[in-house]
mmCIF file of C-alpha atoms and ligand atoms in Angstrom:
data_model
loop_
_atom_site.group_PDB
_atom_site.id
_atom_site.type_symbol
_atom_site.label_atom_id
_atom_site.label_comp_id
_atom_site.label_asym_id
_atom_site.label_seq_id
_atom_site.Cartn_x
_atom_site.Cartn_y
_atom_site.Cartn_z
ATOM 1 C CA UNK A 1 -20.610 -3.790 68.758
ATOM 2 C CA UNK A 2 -18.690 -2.798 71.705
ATOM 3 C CA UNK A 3 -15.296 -2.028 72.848
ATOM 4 C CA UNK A 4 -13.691 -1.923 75.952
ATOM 5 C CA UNK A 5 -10.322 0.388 77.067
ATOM 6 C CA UNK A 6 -8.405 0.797 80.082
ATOM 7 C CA UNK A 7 -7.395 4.465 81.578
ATOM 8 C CA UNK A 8 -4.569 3.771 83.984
ATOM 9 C CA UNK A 9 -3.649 6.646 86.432
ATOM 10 C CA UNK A 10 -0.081 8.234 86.117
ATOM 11 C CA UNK A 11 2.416 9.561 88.621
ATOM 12 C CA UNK A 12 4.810 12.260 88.249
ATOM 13 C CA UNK A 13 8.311 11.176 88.915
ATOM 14 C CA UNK A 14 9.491 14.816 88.513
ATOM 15 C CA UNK A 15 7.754 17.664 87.670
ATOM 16 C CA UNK A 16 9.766 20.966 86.929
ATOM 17 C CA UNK A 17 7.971 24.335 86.054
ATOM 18 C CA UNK A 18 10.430 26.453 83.781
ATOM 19 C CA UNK A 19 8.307 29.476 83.502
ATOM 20 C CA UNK A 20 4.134 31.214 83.098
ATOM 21 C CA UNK A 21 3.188 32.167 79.103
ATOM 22 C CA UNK A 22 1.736 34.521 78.143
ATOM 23 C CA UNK A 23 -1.610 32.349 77.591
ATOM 24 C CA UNK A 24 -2.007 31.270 81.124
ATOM 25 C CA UNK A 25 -0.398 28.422 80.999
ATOM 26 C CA UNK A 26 3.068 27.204 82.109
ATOM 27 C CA UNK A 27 5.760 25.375 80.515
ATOM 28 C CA UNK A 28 6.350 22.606 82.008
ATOM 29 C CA UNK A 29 9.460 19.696 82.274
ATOM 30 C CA UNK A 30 7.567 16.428 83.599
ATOM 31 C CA UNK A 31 8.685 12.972 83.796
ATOM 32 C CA UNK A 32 5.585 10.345 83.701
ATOM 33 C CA UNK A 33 4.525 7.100 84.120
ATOM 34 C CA UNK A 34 1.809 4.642 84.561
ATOM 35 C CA UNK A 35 0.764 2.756 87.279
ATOM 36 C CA UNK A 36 -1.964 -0.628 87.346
ATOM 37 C CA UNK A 37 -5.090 1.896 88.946
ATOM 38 C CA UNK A 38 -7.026 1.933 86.283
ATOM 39 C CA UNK A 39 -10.475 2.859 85.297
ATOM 40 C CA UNK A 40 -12.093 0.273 82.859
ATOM 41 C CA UNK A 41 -14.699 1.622 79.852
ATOM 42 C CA UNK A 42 -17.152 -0.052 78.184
ATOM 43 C CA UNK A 43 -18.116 1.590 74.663
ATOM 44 C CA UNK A 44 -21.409 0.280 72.902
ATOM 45 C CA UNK A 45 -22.481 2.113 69.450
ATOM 46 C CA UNK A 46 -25.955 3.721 69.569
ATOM 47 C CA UNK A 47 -28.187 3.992 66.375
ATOM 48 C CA UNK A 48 -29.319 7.323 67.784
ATOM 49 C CA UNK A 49 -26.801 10.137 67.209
ATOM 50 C CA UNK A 50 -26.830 10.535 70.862
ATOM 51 C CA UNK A 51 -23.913 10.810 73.472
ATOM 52 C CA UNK A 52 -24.703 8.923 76.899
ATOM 53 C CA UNK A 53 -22.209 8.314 79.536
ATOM 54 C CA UNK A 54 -22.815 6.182 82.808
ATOM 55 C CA UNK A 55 -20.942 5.446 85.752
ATOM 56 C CA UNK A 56 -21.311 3.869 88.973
ATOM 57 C CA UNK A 57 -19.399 6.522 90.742
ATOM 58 C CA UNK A 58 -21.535 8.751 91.991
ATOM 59 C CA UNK A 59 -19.481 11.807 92.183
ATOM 60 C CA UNK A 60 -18.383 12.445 89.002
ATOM 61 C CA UNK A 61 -20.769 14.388 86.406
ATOM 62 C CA UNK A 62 -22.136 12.322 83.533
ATOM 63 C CA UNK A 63 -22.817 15.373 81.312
ATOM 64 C CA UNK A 64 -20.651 17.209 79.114
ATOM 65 C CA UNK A 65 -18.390 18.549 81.742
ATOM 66 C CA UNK A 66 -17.064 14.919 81.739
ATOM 67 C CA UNK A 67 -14.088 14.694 79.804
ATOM 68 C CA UNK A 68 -15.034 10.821 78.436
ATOM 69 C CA UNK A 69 -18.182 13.055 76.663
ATOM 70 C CA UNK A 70 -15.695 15.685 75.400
ATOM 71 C CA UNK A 71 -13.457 13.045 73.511
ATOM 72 C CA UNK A 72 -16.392 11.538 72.126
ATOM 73 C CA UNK A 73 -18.125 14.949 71.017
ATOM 74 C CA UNK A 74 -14.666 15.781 69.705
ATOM 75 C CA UNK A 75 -13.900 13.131 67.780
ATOM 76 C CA UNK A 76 -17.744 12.775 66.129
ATOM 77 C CA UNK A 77 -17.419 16.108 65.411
ATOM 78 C CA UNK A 78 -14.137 16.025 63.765
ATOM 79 C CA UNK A 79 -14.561 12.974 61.708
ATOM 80 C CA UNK A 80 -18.506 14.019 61.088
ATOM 81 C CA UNK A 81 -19.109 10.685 62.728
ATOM 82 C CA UNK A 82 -23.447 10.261 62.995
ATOM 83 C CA UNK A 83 -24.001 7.272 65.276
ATOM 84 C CA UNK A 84 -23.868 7.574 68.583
ATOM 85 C CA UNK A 85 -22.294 5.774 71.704
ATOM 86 C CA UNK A 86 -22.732 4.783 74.733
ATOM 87 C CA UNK A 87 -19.995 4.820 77.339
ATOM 88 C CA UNK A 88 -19.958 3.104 80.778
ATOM 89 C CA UNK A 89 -16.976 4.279 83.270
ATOM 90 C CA UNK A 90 -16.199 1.939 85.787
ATOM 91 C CA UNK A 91 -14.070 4.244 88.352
ATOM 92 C CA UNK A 92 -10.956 3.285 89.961
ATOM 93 C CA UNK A 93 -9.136 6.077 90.174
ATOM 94 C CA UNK A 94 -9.446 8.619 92.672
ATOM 95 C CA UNK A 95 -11.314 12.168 91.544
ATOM 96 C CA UNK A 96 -9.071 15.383 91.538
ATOM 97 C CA UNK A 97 -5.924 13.595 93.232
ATOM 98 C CA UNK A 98 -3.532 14.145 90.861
ATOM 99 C CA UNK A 99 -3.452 10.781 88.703
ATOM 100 C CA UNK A 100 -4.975 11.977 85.719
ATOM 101 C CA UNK A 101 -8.414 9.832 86.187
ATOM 102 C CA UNK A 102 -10.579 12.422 84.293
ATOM 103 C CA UNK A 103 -7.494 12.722 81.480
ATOM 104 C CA UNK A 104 -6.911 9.004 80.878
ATOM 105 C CA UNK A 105 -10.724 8.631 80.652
ATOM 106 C CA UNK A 106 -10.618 11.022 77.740
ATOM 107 C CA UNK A 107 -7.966 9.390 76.049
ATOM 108 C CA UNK A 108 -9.139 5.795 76.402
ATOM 109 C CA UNK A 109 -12.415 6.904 74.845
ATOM 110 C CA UNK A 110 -10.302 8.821 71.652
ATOM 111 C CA UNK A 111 -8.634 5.213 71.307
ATOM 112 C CA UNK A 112 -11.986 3.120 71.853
ATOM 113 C CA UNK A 113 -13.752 5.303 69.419
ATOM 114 C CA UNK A 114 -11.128 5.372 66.644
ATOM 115 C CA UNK A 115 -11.615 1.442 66.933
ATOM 116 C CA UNK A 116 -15.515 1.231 66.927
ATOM 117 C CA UNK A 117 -15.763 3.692 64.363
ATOM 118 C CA UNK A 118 -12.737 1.651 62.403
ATOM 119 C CA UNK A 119 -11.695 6.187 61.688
ATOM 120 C CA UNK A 120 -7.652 4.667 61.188
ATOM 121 C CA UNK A 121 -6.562 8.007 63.058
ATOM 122 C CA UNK A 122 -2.729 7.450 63.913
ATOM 123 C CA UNK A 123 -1.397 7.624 67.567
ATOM 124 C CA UNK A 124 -0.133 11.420 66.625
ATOM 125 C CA UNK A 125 -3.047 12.509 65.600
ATOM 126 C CA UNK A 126 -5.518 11.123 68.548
ATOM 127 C CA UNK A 127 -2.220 12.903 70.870
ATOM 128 C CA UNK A 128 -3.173 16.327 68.890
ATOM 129 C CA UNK A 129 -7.271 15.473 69.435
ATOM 130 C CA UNK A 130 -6.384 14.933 73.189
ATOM 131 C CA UNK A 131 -4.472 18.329 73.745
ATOM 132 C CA UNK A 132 -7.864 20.219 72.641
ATOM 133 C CA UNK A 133 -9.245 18.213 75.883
ATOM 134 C CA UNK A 134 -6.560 18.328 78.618
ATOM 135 C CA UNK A 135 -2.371 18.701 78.853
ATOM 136 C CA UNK A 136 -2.345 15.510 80.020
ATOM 137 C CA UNK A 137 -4.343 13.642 77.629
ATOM 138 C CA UNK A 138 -1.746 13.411 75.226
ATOM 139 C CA UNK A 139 0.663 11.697 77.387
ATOM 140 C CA UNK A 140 -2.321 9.346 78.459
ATOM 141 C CA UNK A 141 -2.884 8.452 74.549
ATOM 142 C CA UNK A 142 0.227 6.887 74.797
ATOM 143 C CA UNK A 143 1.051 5.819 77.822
ATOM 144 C CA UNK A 144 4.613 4.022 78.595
ATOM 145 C CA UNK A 145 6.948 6.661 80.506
ATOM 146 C CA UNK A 146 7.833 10.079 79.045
ATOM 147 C CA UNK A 147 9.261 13.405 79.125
ATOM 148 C CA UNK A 148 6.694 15.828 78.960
ATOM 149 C CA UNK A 149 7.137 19.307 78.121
ATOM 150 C CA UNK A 150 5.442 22.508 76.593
ATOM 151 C CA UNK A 151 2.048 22.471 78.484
ATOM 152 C CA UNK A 152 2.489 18.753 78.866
ATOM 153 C CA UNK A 153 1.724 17.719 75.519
ATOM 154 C CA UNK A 154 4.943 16.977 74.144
ATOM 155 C CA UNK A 155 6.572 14.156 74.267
ATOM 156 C CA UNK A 156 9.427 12.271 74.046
ATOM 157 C CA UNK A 157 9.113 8.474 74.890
ATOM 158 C CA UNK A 158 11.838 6.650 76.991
ATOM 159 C CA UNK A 159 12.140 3.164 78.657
ATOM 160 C CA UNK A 160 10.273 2.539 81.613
ATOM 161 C CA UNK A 161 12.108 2.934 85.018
ATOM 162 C CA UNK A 162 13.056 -0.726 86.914
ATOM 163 C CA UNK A 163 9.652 -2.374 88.524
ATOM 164 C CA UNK A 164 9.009 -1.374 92.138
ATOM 165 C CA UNK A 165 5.871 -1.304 94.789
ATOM 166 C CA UNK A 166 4.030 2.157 94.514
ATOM 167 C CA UNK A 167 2.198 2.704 97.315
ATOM 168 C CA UNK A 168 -0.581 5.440 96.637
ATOM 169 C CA UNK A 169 -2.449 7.356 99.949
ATOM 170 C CA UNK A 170 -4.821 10.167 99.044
ATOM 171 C CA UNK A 171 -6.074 12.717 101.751
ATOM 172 C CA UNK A 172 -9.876 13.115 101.816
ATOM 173 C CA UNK A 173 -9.863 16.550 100.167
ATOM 174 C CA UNK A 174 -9.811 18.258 96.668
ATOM 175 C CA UNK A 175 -7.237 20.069 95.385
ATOM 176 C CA UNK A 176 -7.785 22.181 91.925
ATOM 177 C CA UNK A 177 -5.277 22.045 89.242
ATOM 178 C CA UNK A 178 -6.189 25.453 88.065
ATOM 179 C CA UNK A 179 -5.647 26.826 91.867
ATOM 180 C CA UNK A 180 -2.236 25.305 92.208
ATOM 181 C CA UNK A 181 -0.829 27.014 89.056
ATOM 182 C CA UNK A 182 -2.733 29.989 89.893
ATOM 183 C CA UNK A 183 -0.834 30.162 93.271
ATOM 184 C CA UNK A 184 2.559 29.111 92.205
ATOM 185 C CA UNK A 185 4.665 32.077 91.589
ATOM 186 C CA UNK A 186 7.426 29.970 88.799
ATOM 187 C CA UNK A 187 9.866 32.722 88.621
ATOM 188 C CA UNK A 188 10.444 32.858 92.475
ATOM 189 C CA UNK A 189 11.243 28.948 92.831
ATOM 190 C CA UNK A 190 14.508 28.438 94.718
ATOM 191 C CA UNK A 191 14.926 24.647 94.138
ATOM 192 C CA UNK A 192 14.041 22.869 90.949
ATOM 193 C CA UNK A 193 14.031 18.855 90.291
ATOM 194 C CA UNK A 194 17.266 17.908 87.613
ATOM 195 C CA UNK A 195 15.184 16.275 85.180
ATOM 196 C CA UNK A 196 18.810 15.382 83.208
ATOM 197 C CA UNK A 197 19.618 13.768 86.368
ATOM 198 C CA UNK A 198 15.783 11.884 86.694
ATOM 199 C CA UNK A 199 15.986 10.552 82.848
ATOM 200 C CA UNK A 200 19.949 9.365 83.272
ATOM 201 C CA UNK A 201 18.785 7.743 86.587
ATOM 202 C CA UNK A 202 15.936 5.863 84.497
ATOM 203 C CA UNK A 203 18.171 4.949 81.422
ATOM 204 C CA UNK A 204 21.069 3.550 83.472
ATOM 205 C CA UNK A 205 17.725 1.742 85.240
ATOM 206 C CA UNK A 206 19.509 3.016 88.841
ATOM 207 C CA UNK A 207 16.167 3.199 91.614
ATOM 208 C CA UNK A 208 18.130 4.898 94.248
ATOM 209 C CA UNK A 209 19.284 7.334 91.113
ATOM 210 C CA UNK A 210 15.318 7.340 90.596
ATOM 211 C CA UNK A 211 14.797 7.734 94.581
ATOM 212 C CA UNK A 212 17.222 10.492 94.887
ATOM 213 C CA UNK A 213 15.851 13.000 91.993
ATOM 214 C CA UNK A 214 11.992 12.903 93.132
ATOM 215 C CA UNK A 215 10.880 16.316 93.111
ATOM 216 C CA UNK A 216 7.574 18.105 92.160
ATOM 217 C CA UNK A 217 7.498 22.191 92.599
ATOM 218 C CA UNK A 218 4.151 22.353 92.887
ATOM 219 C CA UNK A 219 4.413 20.573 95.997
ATOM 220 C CA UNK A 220 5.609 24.014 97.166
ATOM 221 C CA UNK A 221 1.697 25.546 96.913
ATOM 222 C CA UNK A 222 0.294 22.688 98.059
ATOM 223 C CA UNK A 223 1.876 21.594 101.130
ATOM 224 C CA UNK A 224 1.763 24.798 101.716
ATOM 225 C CA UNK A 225 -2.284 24.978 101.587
ATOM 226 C CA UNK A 226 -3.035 21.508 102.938
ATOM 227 C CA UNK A 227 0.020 20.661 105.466
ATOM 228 C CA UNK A 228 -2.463 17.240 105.689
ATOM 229 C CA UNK A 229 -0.463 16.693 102.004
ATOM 230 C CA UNK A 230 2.557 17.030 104.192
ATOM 231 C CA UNK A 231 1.697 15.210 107.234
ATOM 232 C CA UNK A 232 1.178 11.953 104.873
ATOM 233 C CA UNK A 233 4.146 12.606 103.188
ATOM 234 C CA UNK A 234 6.416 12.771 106.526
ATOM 235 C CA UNK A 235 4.196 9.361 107.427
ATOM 236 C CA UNK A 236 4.869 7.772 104.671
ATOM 237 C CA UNK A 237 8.994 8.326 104.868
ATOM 238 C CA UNK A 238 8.232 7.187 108.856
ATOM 239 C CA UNK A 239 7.072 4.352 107.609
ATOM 240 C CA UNK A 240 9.941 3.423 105.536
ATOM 241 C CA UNK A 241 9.086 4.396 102.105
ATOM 242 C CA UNK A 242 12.368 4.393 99.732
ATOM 243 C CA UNK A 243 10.759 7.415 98.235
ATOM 244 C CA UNK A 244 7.900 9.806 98.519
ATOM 245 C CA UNK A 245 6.363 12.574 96.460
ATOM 246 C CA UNK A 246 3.487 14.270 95.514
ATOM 247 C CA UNK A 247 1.889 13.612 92.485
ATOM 248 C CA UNK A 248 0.750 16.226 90.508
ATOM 249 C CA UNK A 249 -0.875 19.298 91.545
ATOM 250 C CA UNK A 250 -1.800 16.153 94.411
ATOM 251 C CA UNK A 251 -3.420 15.786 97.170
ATOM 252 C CA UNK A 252 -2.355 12.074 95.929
ATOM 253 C CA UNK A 253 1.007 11.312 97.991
ATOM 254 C CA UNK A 254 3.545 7.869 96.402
ATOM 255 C CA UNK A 255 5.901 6.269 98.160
ATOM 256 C CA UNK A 256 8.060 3.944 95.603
ATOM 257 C CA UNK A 257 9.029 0.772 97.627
ATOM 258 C CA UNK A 258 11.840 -1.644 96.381
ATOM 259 C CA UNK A 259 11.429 -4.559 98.966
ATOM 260 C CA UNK A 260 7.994 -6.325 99.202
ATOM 261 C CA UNK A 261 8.765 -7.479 102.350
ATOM 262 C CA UNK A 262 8.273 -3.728 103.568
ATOM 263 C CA UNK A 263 4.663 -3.282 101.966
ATOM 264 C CA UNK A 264 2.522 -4.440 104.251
ATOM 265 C CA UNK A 265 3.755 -2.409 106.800
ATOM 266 C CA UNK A 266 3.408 0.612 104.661
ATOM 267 C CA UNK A 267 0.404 0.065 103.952
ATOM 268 C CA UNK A 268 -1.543 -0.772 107.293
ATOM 269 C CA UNK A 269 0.651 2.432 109.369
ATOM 270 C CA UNK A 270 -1.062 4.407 106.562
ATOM 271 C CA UNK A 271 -4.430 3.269 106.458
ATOM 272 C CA UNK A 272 -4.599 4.146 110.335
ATOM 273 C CA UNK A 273 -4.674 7.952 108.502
ATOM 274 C CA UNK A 274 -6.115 8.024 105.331
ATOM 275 C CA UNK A 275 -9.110 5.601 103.671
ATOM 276 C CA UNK A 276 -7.569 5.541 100.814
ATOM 277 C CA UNK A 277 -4.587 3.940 100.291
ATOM 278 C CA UNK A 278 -3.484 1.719 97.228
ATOM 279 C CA UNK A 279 -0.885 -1.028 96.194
ATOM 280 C CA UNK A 280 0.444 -0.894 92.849
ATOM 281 C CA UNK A 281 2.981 -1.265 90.530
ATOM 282 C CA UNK A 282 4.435 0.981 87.901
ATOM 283 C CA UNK A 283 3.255 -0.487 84.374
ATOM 284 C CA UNK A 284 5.915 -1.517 82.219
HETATM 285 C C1 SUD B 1 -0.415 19.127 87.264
HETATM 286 C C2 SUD B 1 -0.537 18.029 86.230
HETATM 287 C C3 SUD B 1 0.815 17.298 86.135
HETATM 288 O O1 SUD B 1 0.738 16.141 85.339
HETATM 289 O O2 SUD B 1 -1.490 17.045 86.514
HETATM 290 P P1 SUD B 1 -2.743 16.886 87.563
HETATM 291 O O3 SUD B 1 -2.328 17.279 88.929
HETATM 292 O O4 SUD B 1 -3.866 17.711 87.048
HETATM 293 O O5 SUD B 1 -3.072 15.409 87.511
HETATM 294 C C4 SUD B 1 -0.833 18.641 84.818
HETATM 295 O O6 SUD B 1 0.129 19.612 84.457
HETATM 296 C C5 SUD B 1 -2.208 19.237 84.692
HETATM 297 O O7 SUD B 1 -2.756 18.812 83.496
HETATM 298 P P2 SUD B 1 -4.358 18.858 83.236
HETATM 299 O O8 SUD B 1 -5.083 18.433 84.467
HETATM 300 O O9 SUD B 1 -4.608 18.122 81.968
HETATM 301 O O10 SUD B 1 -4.556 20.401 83.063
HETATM 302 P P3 SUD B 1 -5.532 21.223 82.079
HETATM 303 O O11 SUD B 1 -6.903 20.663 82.201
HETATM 304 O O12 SUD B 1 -4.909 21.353 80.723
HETATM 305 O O13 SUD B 1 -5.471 22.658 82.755
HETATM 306 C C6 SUD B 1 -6.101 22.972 83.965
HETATM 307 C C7 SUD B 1 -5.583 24.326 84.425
HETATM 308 O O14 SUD B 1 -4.257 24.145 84.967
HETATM 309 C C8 SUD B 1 -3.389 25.198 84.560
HETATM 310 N N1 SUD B 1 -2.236 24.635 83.830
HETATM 311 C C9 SUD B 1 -2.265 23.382 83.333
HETATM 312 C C10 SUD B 1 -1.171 22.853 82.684
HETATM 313 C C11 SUD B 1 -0.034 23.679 82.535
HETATM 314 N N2 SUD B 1 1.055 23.238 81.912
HETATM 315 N N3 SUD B 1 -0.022 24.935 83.025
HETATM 316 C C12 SUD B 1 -1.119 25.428 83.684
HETATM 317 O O15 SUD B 1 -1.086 26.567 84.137
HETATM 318 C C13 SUD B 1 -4.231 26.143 83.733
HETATM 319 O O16 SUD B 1 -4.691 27.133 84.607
HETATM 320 C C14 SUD B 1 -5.401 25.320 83.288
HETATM 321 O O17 SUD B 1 -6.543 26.092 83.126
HETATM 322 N N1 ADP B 2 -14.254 10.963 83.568
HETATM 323 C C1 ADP B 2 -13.921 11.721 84.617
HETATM 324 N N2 ADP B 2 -13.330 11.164 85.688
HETATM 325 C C2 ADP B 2 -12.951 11.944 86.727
HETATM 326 N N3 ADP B 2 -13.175 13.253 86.819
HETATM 327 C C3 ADP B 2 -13.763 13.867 85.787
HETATM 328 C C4 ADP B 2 -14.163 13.121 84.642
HETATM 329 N N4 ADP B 2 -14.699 13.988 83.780
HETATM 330 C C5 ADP B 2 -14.652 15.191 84.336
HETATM 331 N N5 ADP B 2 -14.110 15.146 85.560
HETATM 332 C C6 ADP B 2 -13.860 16.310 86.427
HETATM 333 O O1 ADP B 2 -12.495 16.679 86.218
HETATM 334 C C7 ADP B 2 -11.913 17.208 87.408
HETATM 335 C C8 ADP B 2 -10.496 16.659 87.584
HETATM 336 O O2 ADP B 2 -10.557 15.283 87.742
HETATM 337 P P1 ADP B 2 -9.285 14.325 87.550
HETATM 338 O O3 ADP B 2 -8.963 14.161 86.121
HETATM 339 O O4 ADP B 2 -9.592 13.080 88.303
HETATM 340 O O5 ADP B 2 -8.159 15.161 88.289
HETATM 341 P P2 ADP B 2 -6.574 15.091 88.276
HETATM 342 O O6 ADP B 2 -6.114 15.485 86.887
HETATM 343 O O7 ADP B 2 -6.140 16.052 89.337
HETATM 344 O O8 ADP B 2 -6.203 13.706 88.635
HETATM 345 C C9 ADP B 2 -12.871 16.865 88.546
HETATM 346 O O9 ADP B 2 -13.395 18.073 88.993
HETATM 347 C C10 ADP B 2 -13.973 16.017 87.911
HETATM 348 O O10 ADP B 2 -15.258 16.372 88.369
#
C-alpha cells in the first residue's frame, strides 16, 4: 500500500522575538502561512523493518540527518510500529531558505504514516510528535495560518489572510537557522513587528493592513550578514512589490502582490538577479 502527502512551504508574515530562555532557545511571536510550493511524498510500506528514503534532489542527505527519516523513526518507535517504509521526496522547495522544506517534510511523513499504519493518532498529538523534530513542525502538521508562539510550537489557528500573488526570490546562498539566533542579540532590538496589529489586519481581511505590519527581526542579523538578502529586497520594492519581507531566518525574500497585472514584471526584473524565483499563491 502506499500513500502520498504534500509538504507546502510557509512564509512568515511577522515574526517577533520576545526574549532568549534559558534552554537556548527563544520565545518567539510568529504569524504563518502556507503557500502552493510544495514538496510531494510518496510512502510505500516495506516488509523489512527498514527505513529508506529517496529523493531526486541531490543535495539533501537521505540518511538519518533527514528530518522525513526522523518522523518516521519517531513515530515507529513510539507506536512500536515493525514494518518498515519507504519514502520518496520529490523536492520543490528550496533547501535552508527559510520555508520550512525540511520541517513540512517531517510533518507530511507523521501524517502519511499515521494513515498507512491506520495508528488513529489525533492532530494534537502528531503536533506534540513533531515538536521532538523541529519548532516548526508543529505548525506544518496543521497547516492553515497561525499564531505561533513559545519556540514555535504553539498555536492558535485563525482565518487565512485575503488571496494575493506571492512572489518568492531566493539568493544562491545558505543561511543557518541556528547562526541567526545565535547572532541576534533579542534584548537589544529597537523595533519590533505589532503582531496585535498583523492578526486585526488579517481578521478584518484588510491587505494594505497586512502590507503595512510585515516585519521579521531576524532580518536584522541577516541583512546584516548577507546585504545580497537586502539588495533583493530593495529590488523587489523597485519593482513594485505591495510588500516585501524576509522569510524566516531567510535568505528566501516575498513580495505579496495584489494586482496580477503587475506579476510578470516582478518576476522577469527579478530573475535578471537571482535563478530562483517563484510564483505562488498563499493557500487558503
Ligand atoms: C526561523 C524560523 C521561523 O519560522 O524558521 P526557518 O527560518 O528555520 O524556516 C523558525 O523559528 C525555526 O524553526 P526550525 O527550523 O524548526 O528550528 P529548530 O530546528 O527547532 O532549531 C534550530 C536552531 O534554531 C534556534 N532556535 C529555533 C527556534 C527558536 N524559537 N529559537 C531558537 O533559538 C536554536 O538554536 C535551534 O538549535
Ligand atoms: N527533507 C529535507 N528537506 C530539506 N532539508 C532537509 C531535509 N532533511 C534534512 N534537511 C536539512 O535541514 C536543513 C534545513 O533545511 P530546511 O528545512 O529546508 O530549512 P529552513 O527551515 O530554513 O527552510 C538543511 O541543512 C538540510 O540539509
Amino acid at each position: 500500500m502506499k500513500v502520498y502527502e504534500k509538504a507546502p512551504a510557509k512564509i512568515n508574515l511577522s515574526l517577533d522575538v520576545l526574549r532568549k530562555r534559558e534552554d537556548g532557545f527563544h520565545e518567539v511571536e510568529m504569524i504563518m502561512t502556507m503557500v502552493d510550493l510544495a514538496d510531494r511524498l510518496e510512502m510505500e510500506e516495506l516488509p523489512r523493518d527498514t527505513i529508506i528514503i529517496s529523493s531526486q534532489a541531490g543535495y539533501i542527505p537521505l540518511d538519518e540527518k533527514n528530518l522525513a527519516f526522523q518522523a518516521a523513526k519517531l513515530i515507529k518507535d513510539r507506536y512500536d510500529v515493525r514494518k518498515g517504509v519507504y519514502i520518496h521526496l520529490d523536492k520543490k522547495i528550496p533547501v535552508a531558505a527559510g520555508l520550512a522544506g525540511g520541517s513540512s517534510d517531517a510533518a507530511a511523513t507523521l501524517r502519511g504514516l499515521n494513515r498507512l499504519w491506520g495508528l488513529g493518532i489525533s492532530e494534537d498529538e502528531l503536533c506534540t510528535l513533531g515538536a521532538e523534530l523541529g519548532s516548526d513542525v508543529p505548525f506544518c502538521v496543521t497547516g492553515g495560518t497561525a499564531i505561533a508562539r513559545g519556540r514555535g510550537e504553539k498555536l492558535e489557528r485563525i482565518n487565512n489572510p485575503p488571496q494575493c500573488w506571492v512572489i518568492l526570490a531566493k539568493p544562491p546562498i545558505n543561511v543557518s537557522t541556528a547562526d541567526v539566533y545565535g547572532k541576534l542579540r533579542a534584548s537589544e532590538l529597537k523595533q519590533h513587528p505589532s503582531t496585535a496589529a498583523m492578526l486585526s489586519a488579517i481578521s478584518s481581511g484588510s491587505f494594505p493592513g497586512i502590507i503595512s505590519n510585515l516585519g521579521n527581526v531576524l532580518e536584522t542579523v541577516t541583512l546584516q550578514y548577507y546585504p545580497e538578502v537586502l539588495q533583493l529586497k530593495q529590488i523587489m520594492q523597485r519593482l513594485g512589490a505591495d510588500g516585501v519581507l524576509m522569510s524566516g531566518s531567510g535568505p528566501t525574500v516575498f513580495g505579496l502582490v495584489s494586482k496580477e497585472a503587475k506579476v510578470s514584471r516582478i518576476y522577469n526584473g527579478l530573475r535578471g538577479f537571482c535563478k530562483e524565483v517563484y510564483v505562488v499563491r498563499m493557500l487558503t
